Amino acid sequence: MIKETLTASSYSLGTLINLRVQGNEAQRAIEEALGRLSDIDDKMSAFKDTSEISKINLKAGRTSQIVGKDTYLVIKEAIKYSRLLEGAFDPTIRPLVSLWNIGTEQEEMPEECEVDNMLQLVNYKDVILDESNSSIRLRREKQALDLGGIAKGYAADEVRDIFYKYNISSALIDLGGNIFAFGGKEDGTPWRVGIQDPFKTRGEFMGVLSVTNKSVVTSGNYEKYFTKAGKRFHHIIDPKTGYPSISKIISATIISDNSIDGDGLSTGVYIIGIDKAMRLIESISGVEAIFITQDKKTYVTSGINNIFTITNKEFLGK
Ligand code: ADP
Ligand code: MG
């Protein structure tokens, strides 16, 4: 029997979702995956009043909120990455994210004192997890969580697991550029995932990765930003300064087995600068990275030389 390939698009987790799935039960797998994505969005969105994240935020400084297994796990992983990245990744970034409002119609340059005020509220050490009853509490009033830097990775892993359950043979899971290459292509060859040219608009690539069963996640400054006085203010905020990160990195791609790791790491390493970022990723086994800096240089970790090709010569110099 010829297995059919189905495609589906929808909007969830604040982004465009594209699924391409081959398998006898592709239709059922897609339906379950889309349902799971909106379930994750309902629980983890900081924009929905009834989400578990909003409930935690509303109770900040007062009481704890019991959450489901999945929200608990994502927060726990977020804290793990906060520690690993010494606070460059921080899920309590929400007060600053809402002050800057980048990527929305309300985006504008905040006053320095406002930034300083919000900065006081950001500290992942104030997230108190209680495994015994699966509850989360924020230590101080007005503190708030934002899982925007990690939830899509978790969601991609969940879709992957659903696809396994339905014996899917080949799939491409694309959650707004957060890619999971499931299996190989329909013909059995590796998936070819394009790495966005960060100086161009969407869809123009600087290189291509050949992967099977891997997550490919990129954090960049080229999608959500505004420009003022020639400076680009993008959506990855440095929790040490309260301003959009100004490291030389303008694009950080992480290749890993699990997308939650790729998502958490890509947002965090973006901030810590190229030297630290290279050292950190080289030290984690099974995780590789591609970094592009403002001066158009490309840095790759040792494990991906064979699977990554730069297709735009302008990025070859180092
Ligand atoms: P995208 O969601 O655009 O694919 P990222 O995974 O890099 O990109 O996540 C960026 C989002 O993460 C921001 O929109 C914001 O919600 C949140 N965020 C911003 N700065 C940080 C930070 N330093 N630590 C954790 N999350 C952050
Ligand atoms: Mg991320």
CSV table of C-alpha atoms and ligand atoms in Angstrom, one decimal, residues 88-90 93 97 146 148-149 152 219 224 235-237 239 263 267 271, ligand 1:
chain,number,residue,atom,x,y,z
A,88,ALA,CA,21.0,34.6,30.6
A,89,PHE,CA,17.9,32.4,30.1
A,90,ASP,CA,15.2,33.4,32.6
A,93,ILE,CA,11.4,37.7,32.0
A,97,VAL,CA,8.8,41.4,27.8
A,146,ASP,CA,6.9,33.7,30.2
A,148,GLY,CA,7.9,31.9,25.1
A,149,GLY,CA,11.5,30.9,24.9
A,152,LYS,CA,7.5,25.6,21.4
A,219,SER,CA,16.7,32.2,17.7
A,224,LYS,CA,10.4,40.4,15.9
A,235,HIS,CA,12.7,40.2,21.3
A,236,ILE,CA,15.4,38.4,23.2
A,237,ILE,CA,16.0,40.4,26.3
A,239,PRO,CA,18.0,39.7,32.0
A,263,ASP,CA,14.6,26.0,22.3
A,267,THR,CA,17.4,31.7,23.4
A,271,ILE,CA,22.7,36.4,24.9
B,1,ADP,P1,10.9,32.6,19.1
B,1,ADP,O1,9.9,32.3,20.1
B,1,ADP,O2,10.7,33.9,18.3
B,1,ADP,O3,11.1,31.4,18.2
B,1,ADP,P2,12.9,32.3,21.1
B,1,ADP,O4,12.7,30.8,21.3
B,1,ADP,O5,14.3,32.8,21.1
B,1,ADP,O6,12.3,32.8,19.8
B,1,ADP,O7,12.1,33.0,22.3
B,1,ADP,C1,11.9,34.4,22.4
B,1,ADP,C2,10.9,34.6,23.4
B,1,ADP,O8,11.3,34.2,24.7
B,1,ADP,C3,10.5,36.1,23.6
B,1,ADP,O9,9.5,36.4,22.7
B,1,ADP,C4,10.1,36.1,25.1
B,1,ADP,O10,8.8,35.7,25.2
B,1,ADP,C5,11.0,35.1,25.7
B,1,ADP,N1,12.3,35.7,26.2
B,1,ADP,C6,12.9,36.8,25.8
B,1,ADP,N2,14.1,36.9,26.4
B,1,ADP,C7,14.2,35.8,27.2
B,1,ADP,C8,15.2,35.4,28.1
B,1,ADP,N3,16.3,36.1,28.3
B,1,ADP,N4,15.0,34.2,28.8
B,1,ADP,C9,13.9,33.5,28.5
B,1,ADP,N5,12.9,33.8,27.7
B,1,ADP,C10,13.1,35.0,27.0
